[in-house]
mmCIF file of C-alpha atoms and ligand atoms in Angstrom:
data_model
loop_
_atom_site.group_PDB
_atom_site.id
_atom_site.type_symbol
_atom_site.label_atom_id
_atom_site.label_comp_id
_atom_site.label_asym_id
_atom_site.label_seq_id
_atom_site.Cartn_x
_atom_site.Cartn_y
_atom_site.Cartn_z
ATOM 1 C CA MET A 18 -45.511 -21.891 -38.583
ATOM 2 C CA SER A 19 -49.110 -22.786 -38.721
ATOM 3 C CA VAL A 20 -50.598 -25.092 -36.236
ATOM 4 C CA PRO A 21 -52.063 -28.139 -37.997
ATOM 5 C CA GLU A 22 -55.682 -28.468 -37.251
ATOM 6 C CA GLY A 23 -56.351 -30.619 -34.092
ATOM 7 C CA HIS A 24 -53.474 -29.912 -31.979
ATOM 8 C CA TYR A 25 -55.228 -27.643 -29.824
ATOM 9 C CA PRO A 26 -58.533 -27.973 -27.782
ATOM 10 C CA GLU A 27 -61.242 -26.397 -29.216
ATOM 11 C CA ASN A 28 -61.566 -22.459 -28.536
ATOM 12 C CA TYR A 29 -57.795 -22.364 -27.620
ATOM 13 C CA HIS A 30 -55.315 -20.273 -29.472
ATOM 14 C CA PRO A 31 -51.662 -19.627 -28.107
ATOM 15 C CA GLY A 32 -50.895 -16.290 -26.640
ATOM 16 C CA SER A 33 -52.606 -13.903 -24.741
ATOM 17 C CA ASP A 34 -55.821 -12.201 -25.397
ATOM 18 C CA GLN A 35 -54.360 -8.905 -24.700
ATOM 19 C CA PRO A 36 -51.961 -7.966 -27.754
ATOM 20 C CA ASP A 37 -49.793 -5.792 -25.714
ATOM 21 C CA LEU A 38 -48.582 -9.173 -24.143
ATOM 22 C CA ASN A 39 -48.092 -10.932 -27.459
ATOM 23 C CA ARG A 40 -45.302 -8.494 -28.546
ATOM 24 C CA PRO A 41 -41.701 -10.158 -28.440
ATOM 25 C CA VAL A 42 -39.852 -10.428 -25.242
ATOM 26 C CA HIS A 43 -37.466 -7.916 -26.467
ATOM 27 C CA GLU A 44 -40.090 -5.160 -26.819
ATOM 28 C CA ARG A 45 -41.757 -6.032 -23.691
ATOM 29 C CA TYR A 46 -38.739 -5.913 -21.488
ATOM 30 C CA PRO A 47 -36.205 -3.551 -22.985
ATOM 31 C CA GLN A 48 -34.015 -3.995 -20.049
ATOM 32 C CA ILE A 49 -33.550 -7.620 -20.905
ATOM 33 C CA ARG A 50 -30.596 -7.950 -23.304
ATOM 34 C CA ALA A 51 -29.021 -10.484 -25.215
ATOM 35 C CA THR A 52 -26.103 -10.378 -22.760
ATOM 36 C CA SER A 53 -28.334 -10.613 -19.368
ATOM 37 C CA GLY A 54 -27.085 -13.345 -17.590
ATOM 38 C CA TYR A 55 -23.806 -13.743 -19.537
ATOM 39 C CA ALA A 56 -22.032 -11.283 -17.081
ATOM 40 C CA ASP A 57 -20.228 -10.491 -20.256
ATOM 41 C CA PRO A 58 -20.226 -6.997 -21.160
ATOM 42 C CA ARG A 59 -18.101 -7.358 -24.190
ATOM 43 C CA VAL A 60 -20.938 -8.287 -26.298
ATOM 44 C CA THR A 61 -21.854 -5.143 -27.604
ATOM 45 C CA ARG A 62 -24.018 -6.241 -30.779
ATOM 46 C CA THR A 63 -24.837 -9.756 -30.788
ATOM 47 C CA GLY A 64 -27.544 -11.351 -33.308
ATOM 48 C CA PRO A 65 -28.872 -14.368 -34.438
ATOM 49 C CA GLY A 66 -26.540 -16.649 -36.151
ATOM 50 C CA PRO A 67 -23.183 -18.133 -35.373
ATOM 51 C CA GLY A 68 -21.324 -16.758 -32.339
ATOM 52 C CA ALA A 69 -24.126 -14.947 -31.106
ATOM 53 C CA GLY A 70 -23.669 -14.437 -27.304
ATOM 54 C CA THR A 71 -19.714 -14.931 -27.179
ATOM 55 C CA ASP A 72 -16.818 -12.659 -27.460
ATOM 56 C CA GLN A 73 -16.844 -10.526 -30.498
ATOM 57 C CA GLN A 74 -13.122 -9.959 -30.051
ATOM 58 C CA PRO A 75 -11.534 -12.683 -28.290
ATOM 59 C CA GLU A 76 -7.965 -11.390 -29.041
ATOM 60 C CA ARG A 77 -8.768 -7.872 -27.766
ATOM 61 C CA SER A 78 -10.158 -9.539 -24.466
ATOM 62 C CA ALA A 79 -7.188 -11.567 -23.934
ATOM 63 C CA ALA A 80 -5.196 -8.565 -24.385
ATOM 64 C CA LEU A 81 -7.169 -6.555 -21.897
ATOM 65 C CA SER A 82 -6.581 -9.226 -19.145
ATOM 66 C CA ALA A 83 -2.960 -9.020 -19.677
ATOM 67 C CA ARG A 84 -3.092 -5.461 -19.072
ATOM 68 C CA VAL A 85 -5.038 -6.019 -15.847
ATOM 69 C CA ALA A 86 -2.562 -8.347 -14.779
ATOM 70 C CA LEU A 87 0.212 -6.166 -15.618
ATOM 71 C CA ALA A 88 -1.011 -3.316 -13.898
ATOM 72 C CA VAL A 89 -1.761 -5.567 -10.788
ATOM 73 C CA THR A 90 1.725 -6.914 -10.740
ATOM 74 C CA VAL A 91 3.193 -3.445 -10.895
ATOM 75 C CA VAL A 92 1.263 -2.257 -7.959
ATOM 76 C CA ILE A 93 2.434 -5.038 -5.947
ATOM 77 C CA GLY A 94 6.268 -3.676 -6.862
ATOM 78 C CA GLN A 95 5.166 -0.074 -5.580
ATOM 79 C CA LEU A 96 3.742 -1.536 -2.323
ATOM 80 C CA TRP A 97 7.377 -3.094 -1.807
ATOM 81 C CA ALA A 98 8.988 -0.228 -3.058
ATOM 82 C CA LEU A 99 6.791 1.885 -0.486
ATOM 83 C CA THR A 100 8.255 -0.404 2.382
ATOM 84 C CA VAL A 101 11.728 -0.101 1.201
ATOM 85 C CA ALA A 102 11.240 3.923 1.003
ATOM 86 C CA THR A 103 9.844 3.927 4.480
ATOM 87 C CA ASP A 104 13.078 1.680 6.048
ATOM 88 C CA ALA A 105 15.503 3.720 4.301
ATOM 89 C CA TRP A 106 13.961 6.969 5.460
ATOM 90 C CA MET A 107 13.753 5.971 9.145
ATOM 91 C CA LYS A 108 17.536 4.970 8.716
ATOM 92 C CA GLY A 109 18.204 8.147 7.562
ATOM 93 C CA SER A 110 18.827 7.378 3.943
ATOM 94 C CA THR A 111 16.716 9.880 2.355
ATOM 95 C CA ASP A 112 18.093 9.360 -1.190
ATOM 96 C CA THR A 113 17.298 5.802 -1.149
ATOM 97 C CA ALA A 114 13.737 7.110 -0.420
ATOM 98 C CA TRP A 115 13.674 9.456 -3.150
ATOM 99 C CA TRP A 116 14.952 6.766 -5.501
ATOM 100 C CA CYS A 117 12.184 4.445 -4.371
ATOM 101 C CA THR A 118 9.841 7.128 -5.012
ATOM 102 C CA GLY A 119 11.213 7.614 -8.502
ATOM 103 C CA PHE A 120 10.429 3.832 -9.100
ATOM 104 C CA SER A 121 6.864 4.325 -7.576
ATOM 105 C CA VAL A 122 6.187 7.134 -10.374
ATOM 106 C CA ALA A 123 7.708 5.082 -13.312
ATOM 107 C CA SER A 124 5.426 2.320 -11.814
ATOM 108 C CA PHE A 125 2.337 4.641 -12.224
ATOM 109 C CA LEU A 126 3.245 5.619 -15.484
ATOM 110 C CA VAL A 127 3.182 1.932 -16.571
ATOM 111 C CA VAL A 128 -0.423 1.654 -15.158
ATOM 112 C CA VAL A 129 -1.670 4.510 -16.687
ATOM 113 C CA LEU A 130 -0.426 3.463 -20.159
ATOM 114 C CA ALA A 131 -1.995 0.225 -19.512
ATOM 115 C CA TRP A 132 -5.177 1.682 -18.721
ATOM 116 C CA ARG A 133 -5.183 4.199 -21.434
ATOM 117 C CA ILE A 134 -3.589 2.446 -24.333
ATOM 118 C CA SER A 135 -6.634 1.118 -25.957
ATOM 119 C CA ARG A 136 -9.602 2.645 -24.674
ATOM 120 C CA GLN A 137 -12.316 0.675 -26.413
ATOM 121 C CA ASP A 138 -11.509 -2.821 -25.201
ATOM 122 C CA ARG A 139 -13.796 -3.796 -22.253
ATOM 123 C CA MET B 14 -17.892 -3.986 -33.920
ATOM 124 C CA THR B 15 -20.602 -2.985 -36.427
ATOM 125 C CA THR B 16 -20.982 0.220 -37.956
ATOM 126 C CA GLU B 17 -18.184 2.976 -37.069
ATOM 127 C CA PRO B 18 -19.919 6.305 -35.378
ATOM 128 C CA SER B 19 -18.733 9.272 -37.011
ATOM 129 C CA ALA B 20 -17.510 11.459 -34.230
ATOM 130 C CA PRO B 21 -15.425 9.910 -31.427
ATOM 131 C CA ASP B 22 -17.414 11.721 -29.045
ATOM 132 C CA GLU B 23 -20.730 10.263 -30.475
ATOM 133 C CA GLU B 24 -19.061 6.846 -30.108
ATOM 134 C CA GLU B 25 -18.136 7.606 -26.452
ATOM 135 C CA ARG B 26 -21.764 8.605 -25.825
ATOM 136 C CA ALA B 27 -22.815 5.365 -27.359
ATOM 137 C CA ALA B 28 -20.711 3.210 -25.222
ATOM 138 C CA LEU B 29 -21.826 5.069 -22.114
ATOM 139 C CA ARG B 30 -25.495 4.226 -22.925
ATOM 140 C CA ASP B 31 -24.545 0.734 -23.746
ATOM 141 C CA ARG B 32 -22.959 0.499 -20.246
ATOM 142 C CA ILE B 33 -25.497 2.186 -18.217
ATOM 143 C CA SER B 34 -28.444 0.000 -19.830
ATOM 144 C CA ALA B 35 -26.510 -3.099 -19.474
ATOM 145 C CA ASP B 36 -26.294 -5.295 -16.498
ATOM 146 C CA SER B 37 -24.589 -3.724 -13.637
ATOM 147 C CA LEU B 38 -20.811 -4.963 -13.975
ATOM 148 C CA THR B 39 -17.396 -4.236 -13.166
ATOM 149 C CA THR B 40 -15.793 -4.431 -16.372
ATOM 150 C CA ARG B 41 -11.681 -5.021 -16.593
ATOM 151 C CA ARG B 42 -11.553 -1.537 -17.738
ATOM 152 C CA ASP B 43 -12.989 -0.463 -14.612
ATOM 153 C CA TYR B 44 -10.371 -2.787 -12.707
ATOM 154 C CA LEU B 45 -7.676 -0.801 -14.753
ATOM 155 C CA ARG B 46 -9.088 2.630 -13.565
ATOM 156 C CA ILE B 47 -9.071 1.476 -10.048
ATOM 157 C CA VAL B 48 -5.717 -0.313 -10.134
ATOM 158 C CA ALA B 49 -4.400 3.328 -11.626
ATOM 159 C CA THR B 50 -5.955 4.931 -8.608
ATOM 160 C CA VAL B 51 -4.395 2.607 -6.105
ATOM 161 C CA SER B 52 -1.272 3.148 -7.883
ATOM 162 C CA GLY B 53 -1.312 7.020 -7.852
ATOM 163 C CA GLY B 54 -2.033 6.912 -4.158
ATOM 164 C CA LEU B 55 0.968 4.729 -3.568
ATOM 165 C CA VAL B 56 3.073 7.494 -5.605
ATOM 166 C CA VAL B 57 1.709 10.287 -3.083
ATOM 167 C CA GLY B 58 2.369 7.974 -0.197
ATOM 168 C CA SER B 59 6.150 7.240 -1.113
ATOM 169 C CA THR B 60 6.611 11.247 -1.795
ATOM 170 C CA VAL B 61 5.162 12.175 1.390
ATOM 171 C CA VAL B 62 7.213 9.331 3.167
ATOM 172 C CA ALA B 63 10.332 10.651 1.257
ATOM 173 C CA ALA B 64 9.659 13.958 2.243
ATOM 174 C CA GLY B 65 9.509 13.478 5.917
ATOM 175 C CA VAL B 66 6.037 13.281 7.079
ATOM 176 C CA LEU B 67 6.807 10.209 9.394
ATOM 177 C CA SER B 68 8.056 11.331 12.887
ATOM 178 C CA ARG B 69 11.727 9.668 13.703
ATOM 179 C CA HIS B 70 13.236 9.005 17.042
ATOM 180 C CA GLY B 71 15.859 11.246 17.608
ATOM 181 C CA ASP B 72 15.031 13.886 15.319
ATOM 182 C CA GLY B 73 16.270 17.389 16.754
ATOM 183 C CA SER B 74 19.214 17.374 19.418
ATOM 184 C CA ALA B 75 18.649 18.281 23.010
ATOM 185 C CA PRO B 76 21.540 18.850 25.944
ATOM 186 C CA PRO B 77 22.807 15.601 27.918
ATOM 187 C CA LEU B 78 19.823 14.370 30.236
ATOM 188 C CA LYS B 79 20.678 12.914 33.577
ATOM 189 C CA VAL B 80 18.310 9.838 33.611
ATOM 190 C CA ALA B 81 19.278 8.275 36.740
ATOM 191 C CA ASP B 82 21.330 8.857 39.827
ATOM 192 C CA ALA B 83 22.576 5.124 39.570
ATOM 193 C CA LEU B 84 21.505 1.740 38.108
ATOM 194 C CA THR B 85 22.158 -1.516 39.471
ATOM 195 C CA PRO B 86 23.011 -4.426 37.059
ATOM 196 C CA GLY B 87 19.905 -5.722 35.541
ATOM 197 C CA GLN B 88 17.829 -2.536 36.066
ATOM 198 C CA ALA B 89 16.135 -0.322 33.527
ATOM 199 C CA VAL B 90 14.812 3.104 33.672
ATOM 200 C CA ALA B 91 12.295 4.750 31.238
ATOM 201 C CA PHE B 92 12.899 8.317 30.357
ATOM 202 C CA GLY B 93 11.893 10.852 27.417
ATOM 203 C CA TYR B 94 15.208 11.936 24.989
ATOM 204 C CA PRO B 95 15.621 13.752 23.087
ATOM 205 C CA GLY B 96 12.173 15.173 23.306
ATOM 206 C CA GLU B 97 9.681 14.708 26.162
ATOM 207 C CA ASP B 98 7.632 12.432 23.876
ATOM 208 C CA ASP B 99 10.712 10.535 22.613
ATOM 209 C CA ARG B 100 10.113 7.553 24.945
ATOM 210 C CA ALA B 101 13.225 5.603 25.568
ATOM 211 C CA LEU B 102 14.655 3.067 27.747
ATOM 212 C CA ALA B 103 18.281 2.380 29.411
ATOM 213 C CA VAL B 104 19.225 -0.695 30.886
ATOM 214 C CA LYS B 105 22.401 -1.725 32.709
ATOM 215 C CA LEU B 106 23.667 -4.974 31.676
ATOM 216 C CA ALA B 107 25.308 -7.723 33.967
ATOM 217 C CA ASP B 108 28.701 -6.650 32.717
ATOM 218 C CA GLY B 109 28.031 -3.138 33.665
ATOM 219 C CA THR B 110 27.443 -1.762 30.037
ATOM 220 C CA VAL B 111 24.809 0.893 29.575
ATOM 221 C CA VAL B 112 22.495 0.811 26.379
ATOM 222 C CA GLY B 113 19.940 2.954 25.394
ATOM 223 C CA TYR B 114 17.054 2.581 22.839
ATOM 224 C CA SER B 115 13.959 4.166 21.647
ATOM 225 C CA ALA B 116 11.375 2.282 23.488
ATOM 226 C CA ILE B 117 8.995 2.546 20.454
ATOM 227 C CA CYS B 118 8.898 -0.902 18.460
ATOM 228 C CA THR B 119 9.763 -0.108 15.057
ATOM 229 C CA HIS B 120 6.650 -2.684 13.899
ATOM 230 C CA LEU B 121 3.512 -0.644 15.084
ATOM 231 C CA ALA B 122 4.734 1.570 17.672
ATOM 232 C CA CYS B 123 4.075 -0.170 20.659
ATOM 233 C CA GLY B 124 5.729 0.280 23.942
ATOM 234 C CA VAL B 125 9.075 -2.006 24.158
ATOM 235 C CA LEU B 126 9.718 -3.653 27.623
ATOM 236 C CA TRP B 127 12.846 -4.736 29.303
ATOM 237 C CA GLN B 128 12.693 -8.408 30.138
ATOM 238 C CA GLN B 129 15.586 -9.588 32.404
ATOM 239 C CA ASP B 130 14.773 -13.288 32.493
ATOM 240 C CA ARG B 131 14.566 -13.864 28.892
ATOM 241 C CA GLY B 132 17.524 -14.775 26.528
ATOM 242 C CA THR B 133 20.915 -15.150 27.816
ATOM 243 C CA GLU B 134 21.223 -11.501 29.005
ATOM 244 C CA GLY B 135 17.405 -10.393 28.592
ATOM 245 C CA GLU B 136 15.927 -8.691 25.849
ATOM 246 C CA LEU B 137 13.912 -6.212 24.719
ATOM 247 C CA HIS B 138 10.299 -7.464 24.276
ATOM 248 C CA CYS B 139 7.229 -5.892 22.162
ATOM 249 C CA PRO B 140 4.157 -8.077 23.791
ATOM 250 C CA CYS B 141 1.995 -6.591 20.757
ATOM 251 C CA HIS B 142 3.253 -9.187 18.052
ATOM 252 C CA GLU B 143 6.085 -10.878 20.208
ATOM 253 C CA GLY B 144 8.607 -8.558 18.484
ATOM 254 C CA VAL B 145 12.355 -9.300 20.289
ATOM 255 C CA PHE B 146 15.179 -6.963 20.218
ATOM 256 C CA ASP B 147 18.758 -7.870 21.001
ATOM 257 C CA VAL B 148 19.502 -5.695 24.331
ATOM 258 C CA ARG B 149 23.191 -5.279 23.484
ATOM 259 C CA THR B 150 22.689 -3.997 19.572
ATOM 260 C CA GLY B 151 18.926 -3.200 19.092
ATOM 261 C CA GLU B 152 18.970 -5.450 16.237
ATOM 262 C CA VAL B 153 15.518 -7.610 15.668
ATOM 263 C CA THR B 154 16.140 -11.154 16.687
ATOM 264 C CA ALA B 155 12.300 -12.269 16.397
ATOM 265 C CA GLY B 156 9.000 -11.095 15.450
ATOM 266 C CA PRO B 157 7.704 -8.705 12.945
ATOM 267 C CA PRO B 158 9.688 -5.585 13.554
ATOM 268 C CA PRO B 159 11.306 -4.403 10.435
ATOM 269 C CA ARG B 160 14.291 -2.162 11.806
ATOM 270 C CA PRO B 161 16.592 -2.357 14.702
ATOM 271 C CA LEU B 162 15.491 -0.115 17.604
ATOM 272 C CA PRO B 163 17.009 3.508 17.387
ATOM 273 C CA LYS B 164 19.455 3.715 19.732
ATOM 274 C CA VAL B 165 20.087 6.588 22.812
ATOM 275 C CA ILE B 166 23.682 6.961 23.523
ATOM 276 C CA MET B 167 24.102 6.436 27.234
ATOM 277 C CA VAL B 168 27.326 7.372 29.552
ATOM 278 C CA GLU B 169 28.191 6.538 33.214
ATOM 279 C CA ASP B 170 29.763 9.232 34.952
ATOM 280 C CA ALA B 171 32.181 8.888 37.745
ATOM 281 C CA GLN B 172 29.701 9.035 40.358
ATOM 282 C CA GLY B 173 27.663 6.602 38.731
ATOM 283 C CA ALA B 174 24.904 8.754 37.268
ATOM 284 C CA VAL B 175 23.687 7.523 33.924
ATOM 285 C CA TRP B 176 23.340 10.331 31.268
ATOM 286 C CA ALA B 177 21.520 10.286 27.759
ATOM 287 C CA ILE B 178 23.862 12.235 25.535
ATOM 288 C CA GLY B 179 22.750 11.775 21.978
ATOM 289 C CA THR B 180 20.846 9.540 19.456
ATOM 290 C CA ALA B 181 21.234 7.063 16.449
ATOM 291 C CA ARG B 182 18.826 5.787 13.952
ATOM 292 C CA SER B 183 17.830 2.429 13.223
ATOM 293 C CA GLY B 184 21.123 0.693 11.919
ATOM 294 C CA GLU B 185 23.196 3.625 12.520
ATOM 295 C CA SER B 186 26.835 3.741 14.452
ATOM 296 C CA GLU B 187 26.759 5.402 17.667
ATOM 297 C CA ARG B 188 29.554 7.535 16.516
ATOM 298 C CA SER B 189 27.543 8.772 13.334
ATOM 299 C CA GLY B 190 24.668 9.510 15.416
ATOM 300 C CA LEU B 191 26.865 11.619 17.958
ATOM 301 C CA CYS B 192 28.301 13.598 15.106
ATOM 302 C CA ARG B 193 25.041 14.207 13.240
ATOM 303 C CA GLY B 194 23.808 15.712 16.716
ATOM 304 C CA LEU B 195 26.909 17.701 17.300
ATOM 305 C CA ARG B 196 26.748 18.901 13.807
ATOM 306 C CA ALA B 197 23.216 20.135 14.289
ATOM 307 C CA SER B 198 23.965 22.126 17.491
ATOM 308 C CA ASP B 199 27.687 23.214 17.044
ATOM 309 C CA PRO B 200 29.407 22.293 13.526
ATOM 310 C CA ALA B 201 32.581 23.830 14.411
ATOM 311 C CA LEU B 202 32.652 21.285 17.678
ATOM 312 C CA ALA B 203 31.726 18.525 15.137
ATOM 313 C CA GLY B 204 34.990 19.152 13.038
ATOM 314 C CA ALA B 205 36.861 19.436 16.212
ATOM 315 C CA ALA B 206 35.796 15.963 17.660
ATOM 316 C CA GLY B 207 37.038 14.552 14.320
ATOM 317 C CA CYS B 208 33.609 13.787 12.494
ATOM 318 C CA ARG B 209 33.997 13.003 8.913
ATOM 319 C CA ALA B 210 31.858 14.751 6.426
ATOM 320 C CA ASP B 211 30.217 11.677 5.458
ATOM 321 C CA GLU B 212 29.625 10.672 9.603
ATOM 322 C CA GLY B 213 26.196 12.034 10.346
ATOM 323 C CA ALA B 214 25.000 13.643 7.270
ATOM 324 C CA SER B 215 21.273 13.230 7.406
HETATM 325 S S1 FES C 1 4.347 -3.460 17.653
HETATM 326 FE FE1 FES C 1 5.983 -4.401 18.506
HETATM 327 S S2 FES C 1 5.985 -6.281 17.512
HETATM 328 FE FE2 FES C 1 4.296 -5.483 16.531
#
């Protein structure tokens, strides 16, 4: 894109006298990335063109949100089971306390599954 | 995703480099890892609770303990039973019944106090979070405590002296508690006293 004659004052030229400072932003500040400011680490490769800077895999992203929600719900259930186990043990029903522990272990396995099932999603 | 890197190892390294050079963020994957850690901690906690790490009033048996030579109605006495540190409280009610309870609140273990002027016949009150227990049954009538108070089984002898003779856990009947104590100290005697096998099994 050339600047038409007469648009700049005389002796003016755009950019810096130091060629270093005229490099593209990405070269001067490699830390500034296409995702900077978006707070969205899911974008791993954006580029020019439609869809740049948005979710690359929205369906995976929704699945990941669902996994977090599931895991949190299960942990709430575990907290409840711990109170039941404590009450049961204090009342002398050790069996009930062990059953609650079993429930807790099963819940833990569900959470681990939710965590590990697809390691690429972020 | 664009090109698939060849080895999964390489892919992982690339992902890591990507993470490190990106803005500092906690991703939802990180949340999943944190939640999984909490979940594992809860499993450990539940296991140690079921294995019996918490102290429970009345574990272990002790010979009968004389706690007072005499009690007048409305009077309470504090003592330790079965162990020195098992703080307990006995109250003689207006009708002459003597009741005994652990004096350790089932909520957060504050000291439970006898308040004669509250309720219809007085009540056991925990000042920490306004927990209230029925003085006749030990049941929770108000406040946050999750369980009834464990009982200390009291008897009054012919001379009017008050004795602690056994304990019963939260929600356990006195008979079952006595049988449990007896079985621990002398199983033959427990049979002779008519304790069924399911009574006081711990
Ligand atoms: S410690 Fe007794 S009510 Fe909280």
